PDB file of C-alpha atoms and ligand atoms in Angstrom:
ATOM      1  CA  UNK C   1     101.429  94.653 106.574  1.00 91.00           C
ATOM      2  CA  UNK C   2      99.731  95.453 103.462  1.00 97.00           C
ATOM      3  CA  UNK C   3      96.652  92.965 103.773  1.00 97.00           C
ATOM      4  CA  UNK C   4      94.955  92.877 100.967  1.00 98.00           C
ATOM      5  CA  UNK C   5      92.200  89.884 101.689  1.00 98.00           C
ATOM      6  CA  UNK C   6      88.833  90.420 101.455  1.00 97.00           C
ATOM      7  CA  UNK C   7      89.213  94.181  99.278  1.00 98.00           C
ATOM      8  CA  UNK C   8      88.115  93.729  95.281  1.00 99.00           C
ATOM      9  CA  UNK C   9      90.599  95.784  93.054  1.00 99.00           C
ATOM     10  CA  UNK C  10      89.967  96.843  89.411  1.00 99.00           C
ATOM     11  CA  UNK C  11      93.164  97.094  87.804  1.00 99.00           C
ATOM     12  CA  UNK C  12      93.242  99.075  84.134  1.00 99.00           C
ATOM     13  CA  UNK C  13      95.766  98.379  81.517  1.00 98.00           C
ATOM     14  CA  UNK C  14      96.623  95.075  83.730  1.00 98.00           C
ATOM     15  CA  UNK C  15      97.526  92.973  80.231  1.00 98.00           C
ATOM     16  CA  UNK C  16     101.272  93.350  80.105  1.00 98.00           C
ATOM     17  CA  UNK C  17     104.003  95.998  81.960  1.00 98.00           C
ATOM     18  CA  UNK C  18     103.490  97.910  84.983  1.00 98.00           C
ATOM     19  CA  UNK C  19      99.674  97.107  85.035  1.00 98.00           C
ATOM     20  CA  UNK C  20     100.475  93.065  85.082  1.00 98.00           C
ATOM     21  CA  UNK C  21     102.728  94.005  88.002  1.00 98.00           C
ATOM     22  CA  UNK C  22     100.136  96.112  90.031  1.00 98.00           C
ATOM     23  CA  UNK C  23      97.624  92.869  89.341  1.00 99.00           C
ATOM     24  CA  UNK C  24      99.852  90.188  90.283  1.00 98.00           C
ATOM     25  CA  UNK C  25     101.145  92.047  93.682  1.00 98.00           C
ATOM     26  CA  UNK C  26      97.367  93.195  94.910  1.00 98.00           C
ATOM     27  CA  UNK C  27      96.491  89.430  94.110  1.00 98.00           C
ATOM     28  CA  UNK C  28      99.337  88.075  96.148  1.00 98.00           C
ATOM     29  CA  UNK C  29      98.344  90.340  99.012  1.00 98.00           C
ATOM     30  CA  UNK C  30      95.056  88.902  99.145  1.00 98.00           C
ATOM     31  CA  UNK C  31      92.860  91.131  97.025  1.00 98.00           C
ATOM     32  CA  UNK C  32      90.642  89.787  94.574  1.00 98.00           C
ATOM     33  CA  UNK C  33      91.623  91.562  91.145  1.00 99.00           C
ATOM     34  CA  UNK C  34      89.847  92.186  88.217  1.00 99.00           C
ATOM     35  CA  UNK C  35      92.177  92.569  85.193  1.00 99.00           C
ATOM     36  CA  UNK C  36      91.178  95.241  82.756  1.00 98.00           C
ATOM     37  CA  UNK C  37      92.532  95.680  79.235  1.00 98.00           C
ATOM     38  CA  UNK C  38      91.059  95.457  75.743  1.00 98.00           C
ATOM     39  CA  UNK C  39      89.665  92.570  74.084  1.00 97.00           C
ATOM     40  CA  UNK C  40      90.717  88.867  76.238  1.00 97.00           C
ATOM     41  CA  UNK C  41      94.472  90.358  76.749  1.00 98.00           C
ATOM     42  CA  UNK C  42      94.132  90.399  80.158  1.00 98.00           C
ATOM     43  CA  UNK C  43      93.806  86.554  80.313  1.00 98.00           C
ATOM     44  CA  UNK C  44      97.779  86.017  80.086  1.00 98.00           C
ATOM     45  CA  UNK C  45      97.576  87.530  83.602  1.00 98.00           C
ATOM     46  CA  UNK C  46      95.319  86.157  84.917  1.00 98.00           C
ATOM     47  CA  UNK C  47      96.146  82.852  84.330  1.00 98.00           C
ATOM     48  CA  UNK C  48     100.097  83.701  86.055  1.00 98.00           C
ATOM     49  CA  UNK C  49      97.627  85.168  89.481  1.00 98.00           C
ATOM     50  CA  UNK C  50      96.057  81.820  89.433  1.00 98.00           C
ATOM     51  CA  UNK C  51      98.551  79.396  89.016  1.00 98.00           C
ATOM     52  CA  UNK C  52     100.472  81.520  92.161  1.00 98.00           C
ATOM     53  CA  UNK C  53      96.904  80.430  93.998  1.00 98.00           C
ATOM     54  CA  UNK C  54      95.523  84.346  93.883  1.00 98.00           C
ATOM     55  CA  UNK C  55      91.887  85.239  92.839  1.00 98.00           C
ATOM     56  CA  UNK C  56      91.828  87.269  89.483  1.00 98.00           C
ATOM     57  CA  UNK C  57      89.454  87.447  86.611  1.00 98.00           C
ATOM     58  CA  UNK C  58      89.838  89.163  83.036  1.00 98.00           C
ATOM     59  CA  UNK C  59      87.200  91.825  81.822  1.00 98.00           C
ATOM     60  CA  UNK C  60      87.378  93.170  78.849  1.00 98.00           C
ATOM     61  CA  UNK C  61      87.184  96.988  78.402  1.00 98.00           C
ATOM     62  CA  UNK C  62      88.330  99.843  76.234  1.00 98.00           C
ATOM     63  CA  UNK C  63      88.830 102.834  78.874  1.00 98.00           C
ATOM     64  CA  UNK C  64      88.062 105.890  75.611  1.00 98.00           C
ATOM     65  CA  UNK C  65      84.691 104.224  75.596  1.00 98.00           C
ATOM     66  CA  UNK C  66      82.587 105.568  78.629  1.00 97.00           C
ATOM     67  CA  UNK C  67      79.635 102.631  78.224  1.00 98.00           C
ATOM     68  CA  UNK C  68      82.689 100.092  78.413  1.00 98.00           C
ATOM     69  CA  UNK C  69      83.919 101.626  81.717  1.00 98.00           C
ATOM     70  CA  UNK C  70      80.240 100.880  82.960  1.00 98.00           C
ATOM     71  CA  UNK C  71      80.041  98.171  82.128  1.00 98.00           C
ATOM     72  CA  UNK C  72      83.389  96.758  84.161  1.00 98.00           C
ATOM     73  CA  UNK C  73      81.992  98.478  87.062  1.00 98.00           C
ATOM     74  CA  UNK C  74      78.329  97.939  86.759  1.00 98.00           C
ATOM     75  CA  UNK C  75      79.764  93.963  86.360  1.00 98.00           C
ATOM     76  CA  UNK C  76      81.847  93.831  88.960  1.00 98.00           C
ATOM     77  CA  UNK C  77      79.724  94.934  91.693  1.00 98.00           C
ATOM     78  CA  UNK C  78      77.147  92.352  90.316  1.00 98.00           C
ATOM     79  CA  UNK C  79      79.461  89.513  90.335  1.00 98.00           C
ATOM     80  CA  UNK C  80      81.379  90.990  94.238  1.00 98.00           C
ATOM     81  CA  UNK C  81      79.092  93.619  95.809  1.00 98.00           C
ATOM     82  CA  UNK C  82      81.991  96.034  96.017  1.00 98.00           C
ATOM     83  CA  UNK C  83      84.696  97.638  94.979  1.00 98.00           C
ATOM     84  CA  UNK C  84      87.802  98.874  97.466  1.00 98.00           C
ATOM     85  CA  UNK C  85      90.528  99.777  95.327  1.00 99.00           C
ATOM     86  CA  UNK C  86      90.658 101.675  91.630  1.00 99.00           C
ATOM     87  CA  UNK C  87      93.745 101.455  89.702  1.00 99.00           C
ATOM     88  CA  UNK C  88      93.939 103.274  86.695  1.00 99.00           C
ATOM     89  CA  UNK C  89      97.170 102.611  84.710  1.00 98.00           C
ATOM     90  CA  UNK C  90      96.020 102.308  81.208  1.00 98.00           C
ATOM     91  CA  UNK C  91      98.212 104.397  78.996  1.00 98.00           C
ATOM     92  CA  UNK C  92      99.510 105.194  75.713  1.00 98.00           C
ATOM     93  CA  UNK C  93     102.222 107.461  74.287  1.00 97.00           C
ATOM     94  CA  UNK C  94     102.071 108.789  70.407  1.00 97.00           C
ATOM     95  CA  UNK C  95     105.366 111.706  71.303  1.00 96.00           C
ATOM     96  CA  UNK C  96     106.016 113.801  68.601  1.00 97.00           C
ATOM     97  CA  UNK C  97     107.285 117.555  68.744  1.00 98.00           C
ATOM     98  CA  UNK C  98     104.384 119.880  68.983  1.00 98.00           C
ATOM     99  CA  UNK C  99     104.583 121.322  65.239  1.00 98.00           C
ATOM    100  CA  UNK C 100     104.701 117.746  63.646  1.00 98.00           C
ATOM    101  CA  UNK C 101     102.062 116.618  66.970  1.00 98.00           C
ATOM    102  CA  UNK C 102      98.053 116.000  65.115  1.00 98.00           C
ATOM    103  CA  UNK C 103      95.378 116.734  66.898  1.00 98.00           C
ATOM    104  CA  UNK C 104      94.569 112.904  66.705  1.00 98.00           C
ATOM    105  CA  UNK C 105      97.576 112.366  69.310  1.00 98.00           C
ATOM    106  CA  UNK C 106      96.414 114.590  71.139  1.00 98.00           C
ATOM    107  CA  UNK C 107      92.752 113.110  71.306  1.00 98.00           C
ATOM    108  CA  UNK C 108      93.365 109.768  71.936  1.00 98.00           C
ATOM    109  CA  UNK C 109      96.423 110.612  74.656  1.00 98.00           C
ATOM    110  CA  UNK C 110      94.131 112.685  76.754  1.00 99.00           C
ATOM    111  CA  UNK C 111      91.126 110.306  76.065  1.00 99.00           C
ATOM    112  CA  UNK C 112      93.472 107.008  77.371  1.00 98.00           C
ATOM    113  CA  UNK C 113      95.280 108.489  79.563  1.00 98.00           C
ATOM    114  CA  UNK C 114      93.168 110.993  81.556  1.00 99.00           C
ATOM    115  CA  UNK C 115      89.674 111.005  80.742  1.00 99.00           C
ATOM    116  CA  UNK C 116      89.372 107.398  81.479  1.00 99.00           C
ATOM    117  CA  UNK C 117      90.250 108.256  85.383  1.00 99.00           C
ATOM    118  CA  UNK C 118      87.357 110.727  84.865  1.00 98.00           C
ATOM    119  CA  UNK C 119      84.841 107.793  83.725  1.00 98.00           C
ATOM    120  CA  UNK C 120      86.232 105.473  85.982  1.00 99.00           C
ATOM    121  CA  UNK C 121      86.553 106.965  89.275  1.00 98.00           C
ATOM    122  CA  UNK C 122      82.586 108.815  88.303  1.00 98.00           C
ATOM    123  CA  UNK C 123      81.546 104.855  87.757  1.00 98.00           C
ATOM    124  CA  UNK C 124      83.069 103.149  91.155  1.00 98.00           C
ATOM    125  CA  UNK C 125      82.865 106.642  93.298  1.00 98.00           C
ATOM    126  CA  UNK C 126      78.729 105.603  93.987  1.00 97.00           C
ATOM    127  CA  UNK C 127      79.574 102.161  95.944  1.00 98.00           C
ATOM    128  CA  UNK C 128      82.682 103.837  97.595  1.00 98.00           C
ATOM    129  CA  UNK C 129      81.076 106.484  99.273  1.00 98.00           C
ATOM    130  CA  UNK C 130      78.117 104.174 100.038  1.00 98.00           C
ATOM    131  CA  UNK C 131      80.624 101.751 101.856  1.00 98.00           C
ATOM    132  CA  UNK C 132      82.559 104.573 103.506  1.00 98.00           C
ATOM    133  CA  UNK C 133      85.919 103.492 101.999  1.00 98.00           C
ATOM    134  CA  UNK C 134      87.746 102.902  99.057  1.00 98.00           C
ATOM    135  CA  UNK C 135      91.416 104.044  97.214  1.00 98.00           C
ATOM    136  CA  UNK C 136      91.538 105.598  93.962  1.00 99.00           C
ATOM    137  CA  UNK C 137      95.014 105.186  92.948  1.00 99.00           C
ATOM    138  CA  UNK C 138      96.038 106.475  89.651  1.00 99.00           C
ATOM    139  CA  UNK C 139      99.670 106.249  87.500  1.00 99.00           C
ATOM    140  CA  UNK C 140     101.134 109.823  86.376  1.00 99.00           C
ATOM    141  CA  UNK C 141     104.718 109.862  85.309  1.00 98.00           C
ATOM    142  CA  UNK C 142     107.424 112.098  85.988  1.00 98.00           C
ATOM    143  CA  UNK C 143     106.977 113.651  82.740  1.00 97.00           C
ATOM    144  CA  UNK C 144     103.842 114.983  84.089  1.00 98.00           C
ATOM    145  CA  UNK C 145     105.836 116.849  86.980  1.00 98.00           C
ATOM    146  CA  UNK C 146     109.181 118.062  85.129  1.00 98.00           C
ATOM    147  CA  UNK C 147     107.729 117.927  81.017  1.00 98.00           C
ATOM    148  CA  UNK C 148     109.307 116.239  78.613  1.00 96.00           C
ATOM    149  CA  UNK C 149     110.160 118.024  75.119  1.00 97.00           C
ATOM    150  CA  UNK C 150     107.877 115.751  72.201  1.00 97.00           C
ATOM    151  CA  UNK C 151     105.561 114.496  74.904  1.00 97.00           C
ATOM    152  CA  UNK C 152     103.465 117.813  75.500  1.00 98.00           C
ATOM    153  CA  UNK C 153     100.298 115.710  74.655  1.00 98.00           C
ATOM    154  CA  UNK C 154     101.369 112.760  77.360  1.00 98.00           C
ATOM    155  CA  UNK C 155     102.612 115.666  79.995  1.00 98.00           C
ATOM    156  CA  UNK C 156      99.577 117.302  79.923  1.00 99.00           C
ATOM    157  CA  UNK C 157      97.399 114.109  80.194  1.00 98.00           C
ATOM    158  CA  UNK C 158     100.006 112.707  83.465  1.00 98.00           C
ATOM    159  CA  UNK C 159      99.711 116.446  85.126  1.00 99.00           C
ATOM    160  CA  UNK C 160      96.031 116.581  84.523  1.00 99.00           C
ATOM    161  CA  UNK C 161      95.729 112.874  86.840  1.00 99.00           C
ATOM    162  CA  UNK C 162      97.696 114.967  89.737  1.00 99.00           C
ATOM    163  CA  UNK C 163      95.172 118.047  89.999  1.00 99.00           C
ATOM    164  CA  UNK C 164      92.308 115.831  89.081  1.00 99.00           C
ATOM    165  CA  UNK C 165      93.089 113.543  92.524  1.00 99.00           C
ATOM    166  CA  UNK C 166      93.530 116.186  94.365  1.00 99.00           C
ATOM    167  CA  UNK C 167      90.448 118.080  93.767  1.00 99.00           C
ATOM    168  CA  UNK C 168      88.552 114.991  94.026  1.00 99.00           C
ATOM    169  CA  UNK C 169      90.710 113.664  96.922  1.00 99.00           C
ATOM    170  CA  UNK C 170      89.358 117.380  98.697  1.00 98.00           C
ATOM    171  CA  UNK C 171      85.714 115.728  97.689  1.00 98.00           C
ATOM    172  CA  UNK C 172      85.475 112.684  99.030  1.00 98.00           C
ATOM    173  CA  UNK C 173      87.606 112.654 101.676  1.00 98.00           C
ATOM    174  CA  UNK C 174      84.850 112.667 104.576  1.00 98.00           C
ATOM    175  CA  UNK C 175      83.647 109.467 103.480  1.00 98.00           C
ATOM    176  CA  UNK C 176      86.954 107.970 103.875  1.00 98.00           C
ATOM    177  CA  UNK C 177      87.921 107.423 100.053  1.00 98.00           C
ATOM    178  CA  UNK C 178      91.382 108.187  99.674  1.00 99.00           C
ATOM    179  CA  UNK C 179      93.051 109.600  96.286  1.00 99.00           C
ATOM    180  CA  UNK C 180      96.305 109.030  95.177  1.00 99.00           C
ATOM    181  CA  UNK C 181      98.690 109.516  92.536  1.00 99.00           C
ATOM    182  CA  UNK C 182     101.552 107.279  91.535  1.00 99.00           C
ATOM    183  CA  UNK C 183     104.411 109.015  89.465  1.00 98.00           C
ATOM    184  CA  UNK C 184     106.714 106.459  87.784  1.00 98.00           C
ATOM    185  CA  UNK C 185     110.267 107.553  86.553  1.00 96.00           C
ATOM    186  CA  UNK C 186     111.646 105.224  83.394  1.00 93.00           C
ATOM    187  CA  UNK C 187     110.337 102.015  83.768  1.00 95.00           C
ATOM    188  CA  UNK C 188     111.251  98.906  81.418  1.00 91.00           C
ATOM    189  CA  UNK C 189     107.511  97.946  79.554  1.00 93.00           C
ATOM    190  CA  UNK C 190     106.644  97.779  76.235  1.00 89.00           C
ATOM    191  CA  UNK C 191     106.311 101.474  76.287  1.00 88.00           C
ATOM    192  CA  UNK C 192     109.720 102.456  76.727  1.00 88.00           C
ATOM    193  CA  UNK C 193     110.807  99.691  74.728  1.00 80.00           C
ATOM    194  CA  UNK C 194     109.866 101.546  71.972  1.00 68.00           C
ATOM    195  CA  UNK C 195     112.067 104.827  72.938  1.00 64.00           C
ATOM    196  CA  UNK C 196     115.431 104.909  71.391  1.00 47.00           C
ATOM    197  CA  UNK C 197     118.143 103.480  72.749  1.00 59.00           C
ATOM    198  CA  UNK C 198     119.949 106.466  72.708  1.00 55.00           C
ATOM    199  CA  UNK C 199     117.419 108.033  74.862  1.00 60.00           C
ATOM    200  CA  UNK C 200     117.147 105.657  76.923  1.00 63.00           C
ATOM    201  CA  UNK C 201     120.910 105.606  77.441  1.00 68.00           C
ATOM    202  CA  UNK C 202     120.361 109.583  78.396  1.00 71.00           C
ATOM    203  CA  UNK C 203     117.583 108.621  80.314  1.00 67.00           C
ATOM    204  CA  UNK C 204     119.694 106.293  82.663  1.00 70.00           C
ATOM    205  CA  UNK C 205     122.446 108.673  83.174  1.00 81.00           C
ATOM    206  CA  UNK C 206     119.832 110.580  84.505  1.00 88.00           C
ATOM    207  CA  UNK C 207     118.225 108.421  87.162  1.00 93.00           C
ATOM    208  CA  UNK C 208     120.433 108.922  90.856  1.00 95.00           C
ATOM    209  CA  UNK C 209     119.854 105.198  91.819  1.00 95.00           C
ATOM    210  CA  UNK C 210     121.322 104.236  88.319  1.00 92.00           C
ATOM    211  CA  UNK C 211     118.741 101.842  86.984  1.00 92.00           C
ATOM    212  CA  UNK C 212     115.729 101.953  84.924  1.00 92.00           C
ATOM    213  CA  UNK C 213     112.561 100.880  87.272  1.00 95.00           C
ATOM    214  CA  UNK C 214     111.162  97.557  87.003  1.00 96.00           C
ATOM    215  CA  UNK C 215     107.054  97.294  87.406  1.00 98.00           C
ATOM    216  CA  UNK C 216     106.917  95.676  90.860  1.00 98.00           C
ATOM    217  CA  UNK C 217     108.773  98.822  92.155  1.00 98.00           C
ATOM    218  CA  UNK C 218     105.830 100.580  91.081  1.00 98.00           C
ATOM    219  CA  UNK C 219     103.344  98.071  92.417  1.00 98.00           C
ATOM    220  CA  UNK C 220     104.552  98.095  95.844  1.00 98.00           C
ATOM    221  CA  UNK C 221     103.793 101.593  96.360  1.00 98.00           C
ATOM    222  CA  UNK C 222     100.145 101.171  94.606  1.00 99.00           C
ATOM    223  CA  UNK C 223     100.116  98.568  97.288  1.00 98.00           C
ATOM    224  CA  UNK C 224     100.892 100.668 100.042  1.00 98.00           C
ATOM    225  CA  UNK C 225      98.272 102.975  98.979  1.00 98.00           C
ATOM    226  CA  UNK C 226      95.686 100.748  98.921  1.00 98.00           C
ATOM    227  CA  UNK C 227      96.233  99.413 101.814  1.00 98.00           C
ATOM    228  CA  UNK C 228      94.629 100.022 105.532  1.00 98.00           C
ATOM    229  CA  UNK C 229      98.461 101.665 106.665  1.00 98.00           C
ATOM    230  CA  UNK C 230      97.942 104.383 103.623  1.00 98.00           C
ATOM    231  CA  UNK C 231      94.208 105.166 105.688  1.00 98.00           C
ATOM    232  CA  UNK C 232      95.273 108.732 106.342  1.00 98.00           C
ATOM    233  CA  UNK C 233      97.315 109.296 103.332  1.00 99.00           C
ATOM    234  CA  UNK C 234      95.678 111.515 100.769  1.00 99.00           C
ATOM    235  CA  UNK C 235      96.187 114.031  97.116  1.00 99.00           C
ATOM    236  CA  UNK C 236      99.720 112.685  97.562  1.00 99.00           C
ATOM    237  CA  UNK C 237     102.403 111.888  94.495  1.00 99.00           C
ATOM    238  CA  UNK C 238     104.110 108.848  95.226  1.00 98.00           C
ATOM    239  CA  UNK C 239     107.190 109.401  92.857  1.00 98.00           C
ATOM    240  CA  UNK C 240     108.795 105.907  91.942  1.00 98.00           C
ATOM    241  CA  UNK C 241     111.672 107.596  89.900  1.00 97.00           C
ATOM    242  CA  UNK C 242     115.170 106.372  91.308  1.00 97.00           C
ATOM    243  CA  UNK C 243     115.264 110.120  92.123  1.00 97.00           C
ATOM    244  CA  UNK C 244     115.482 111.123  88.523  1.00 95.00           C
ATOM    245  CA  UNK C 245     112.974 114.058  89.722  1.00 97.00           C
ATOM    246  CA  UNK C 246     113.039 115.250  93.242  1.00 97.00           C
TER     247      UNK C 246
HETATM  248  P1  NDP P   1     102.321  99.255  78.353  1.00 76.62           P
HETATM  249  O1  NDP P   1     102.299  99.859  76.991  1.00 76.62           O
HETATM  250  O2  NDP P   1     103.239  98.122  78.632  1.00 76.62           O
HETATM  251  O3  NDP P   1     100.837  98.823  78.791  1.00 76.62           O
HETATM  252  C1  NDP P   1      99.777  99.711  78.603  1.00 76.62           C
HETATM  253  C2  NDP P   1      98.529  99.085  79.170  1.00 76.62           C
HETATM  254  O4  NDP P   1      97.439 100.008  78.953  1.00 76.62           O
HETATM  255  C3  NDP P   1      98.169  97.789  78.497  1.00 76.62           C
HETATM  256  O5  NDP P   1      97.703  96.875  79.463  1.00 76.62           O
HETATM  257  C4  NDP P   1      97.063  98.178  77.552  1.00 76.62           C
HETATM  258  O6  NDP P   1      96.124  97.156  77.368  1.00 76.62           O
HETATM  259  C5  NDP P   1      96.380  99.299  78.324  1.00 76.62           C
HETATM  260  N1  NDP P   1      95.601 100.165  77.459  1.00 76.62           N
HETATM  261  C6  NDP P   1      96.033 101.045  76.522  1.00 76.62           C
HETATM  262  N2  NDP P   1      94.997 101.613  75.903  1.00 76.62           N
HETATM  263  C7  NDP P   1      93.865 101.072  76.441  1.00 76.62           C
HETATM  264  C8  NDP P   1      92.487 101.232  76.208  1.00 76.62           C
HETATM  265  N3  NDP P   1      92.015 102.098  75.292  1.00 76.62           N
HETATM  266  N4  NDP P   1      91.616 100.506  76.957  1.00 76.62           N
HETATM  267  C9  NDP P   1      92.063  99.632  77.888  1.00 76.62           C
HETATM  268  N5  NDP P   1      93.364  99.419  78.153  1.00 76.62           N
HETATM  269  C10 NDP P   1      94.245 100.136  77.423  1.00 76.62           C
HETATM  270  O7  NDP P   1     102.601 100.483  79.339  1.00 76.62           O
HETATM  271  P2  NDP P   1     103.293 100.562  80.770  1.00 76.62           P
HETATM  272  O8  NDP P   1     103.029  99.336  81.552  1.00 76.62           O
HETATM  273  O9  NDP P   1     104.677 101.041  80.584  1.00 76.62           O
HETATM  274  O10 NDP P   1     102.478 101.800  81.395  1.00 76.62           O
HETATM  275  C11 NDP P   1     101.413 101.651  82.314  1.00 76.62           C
HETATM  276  C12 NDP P   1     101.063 103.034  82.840  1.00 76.62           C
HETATM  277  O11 NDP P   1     102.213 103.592  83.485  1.00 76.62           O
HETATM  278  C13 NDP P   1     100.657 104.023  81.751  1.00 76.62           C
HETATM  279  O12 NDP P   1      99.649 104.883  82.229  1.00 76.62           O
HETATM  280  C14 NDP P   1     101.944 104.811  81.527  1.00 76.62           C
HETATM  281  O13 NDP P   1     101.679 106.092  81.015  1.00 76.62           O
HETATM  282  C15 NDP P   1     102.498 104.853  82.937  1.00 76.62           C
HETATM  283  N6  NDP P   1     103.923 105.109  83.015  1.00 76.62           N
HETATM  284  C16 NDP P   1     104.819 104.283  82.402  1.00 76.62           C
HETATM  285  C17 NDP P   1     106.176 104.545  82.501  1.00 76.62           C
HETATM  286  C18 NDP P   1     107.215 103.692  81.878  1.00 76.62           C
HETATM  287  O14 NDP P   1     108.394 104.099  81.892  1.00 76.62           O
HETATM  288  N7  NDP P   1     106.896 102.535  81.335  1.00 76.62           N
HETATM  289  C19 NDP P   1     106.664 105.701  83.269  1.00 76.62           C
HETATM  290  C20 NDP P   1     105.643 106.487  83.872  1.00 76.62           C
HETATM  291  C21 NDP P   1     104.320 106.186  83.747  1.00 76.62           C
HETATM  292  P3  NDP P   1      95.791  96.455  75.940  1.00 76.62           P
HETATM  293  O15 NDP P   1      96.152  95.036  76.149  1.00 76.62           O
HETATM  294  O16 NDP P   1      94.333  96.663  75.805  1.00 76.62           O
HETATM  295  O17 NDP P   1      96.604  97.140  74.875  1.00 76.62           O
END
């Protein structure tokens, strides 16, 4: 179940948190994945893929920067010849209630959070429809289905991912590329890390299967999705929330 060998995955965001966890699980189902993040900070897991005997490499992008996102792409189906699988997870928060909220967070949140899926998927969609297959899996949040008060900037950027996959999941679907959202509830990563711990005590209350997430919960079902068994699965939201959001 869940064979992976043979498919090339680009993985954004895959230097630390739930991106390292998508990485290392598509790796150790057989995929050959390349780790995105900024600068060489993918390398950390990359080197943890190959010690575990998977195939992995690190490329450096910034996903804001559209010539960047080429440039991964335009690389990797140099180096492989193809690309099966999209996985765009890079993120960033900058909360802040909307009256104190500068336009500058909301900028760079909808520039890193949703207009990199835009540039992304546009870049690998060519070879995908050419090759009559490929997944386009992308990570939305619960905060994107329910709202969150000081996170109107991140909400809107999560919710735009879910009516951006399905419109283009309606697109592409007769050439068997399949688009999918992933909505994670609270998940322990740097990210939340930096939440109170107050809220994230309120948070916790709040989740039915009383536990934060951890990132391979999240990975298995990007896993799933990208896999042949997910073939006629498509403009779905996988929510990976311990029910916090039903
Ligand atoms: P982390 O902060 O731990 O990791 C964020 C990742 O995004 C890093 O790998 C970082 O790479 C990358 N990234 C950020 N900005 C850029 C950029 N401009 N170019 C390239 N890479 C970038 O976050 P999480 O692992 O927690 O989150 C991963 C995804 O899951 C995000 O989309 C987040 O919104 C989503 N999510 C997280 C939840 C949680 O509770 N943690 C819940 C729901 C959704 P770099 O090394 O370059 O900084």
């Amino acid at each position: 179940m869940f064979e992976l060998t043979g498919k090339v995955a680009i993985v954004t965001g895959a230097s630390r948190g739930i991106g390292r966890g998508i990485a290392t699980l598509l790796a150790a189902q057989g995929a050959h994945v390349v780790a995105a993040a900024r600068a060489e900070n993918a390398a950390e897991t990359v080197a943890r893929i190959q010690e575990a005997g998977g195939h992995a490499e690190a490329v450096s992008v910034d996903v804001t920067d559209a010539a960047s996102i080429e440039a991964l792409v335009g690389g990797t189906l140099e180096r492989h010849g193809r690309i099966d699988i999209l996985v765009n997870n890079a993120g960033i928060a900058r909360d802040q209630l909307m009256l104190r909220m500068k336009r500058d967070d909301w900028d760079q949140v909808i520039a890193t959070n949703l207009t990199s899926a835009f540039s992304c998927a546009q870049a690998v969609l060519k070879s995908m429809v050419r090759q009559r297959a490929g997944r386009i899996i992308s990570i939305s949040s619960v905060v994107g289905q329910s709202g969150n008060a000081g996170q109107a900037n991140y909400a809107a950027s999560k919710a735009g991912l879910i009516g951006f996959s399905k419109a283009l999941a309606r697109e592409v679907a007769s050439r068997n590329v399949t688009v999918n959202v992933v909505a994670p509830g609270l998940v322990e990563t740097d990210m939340t890390r930096a939440i109170a711990d107050k809220a994230q005590g309120e948070w916790s209350a709040r989740i039915p299967l009383g536990r934060p997430g951890t990132p391979a919960d999240v990975a298995a079902a990007v896993c799933f999705l990208a896999s042949d068994e997910a073939a006629y699965i498509t403009g779905q939201v996988l929510a990976v929330n311990g029910g916090m959001y039903m």
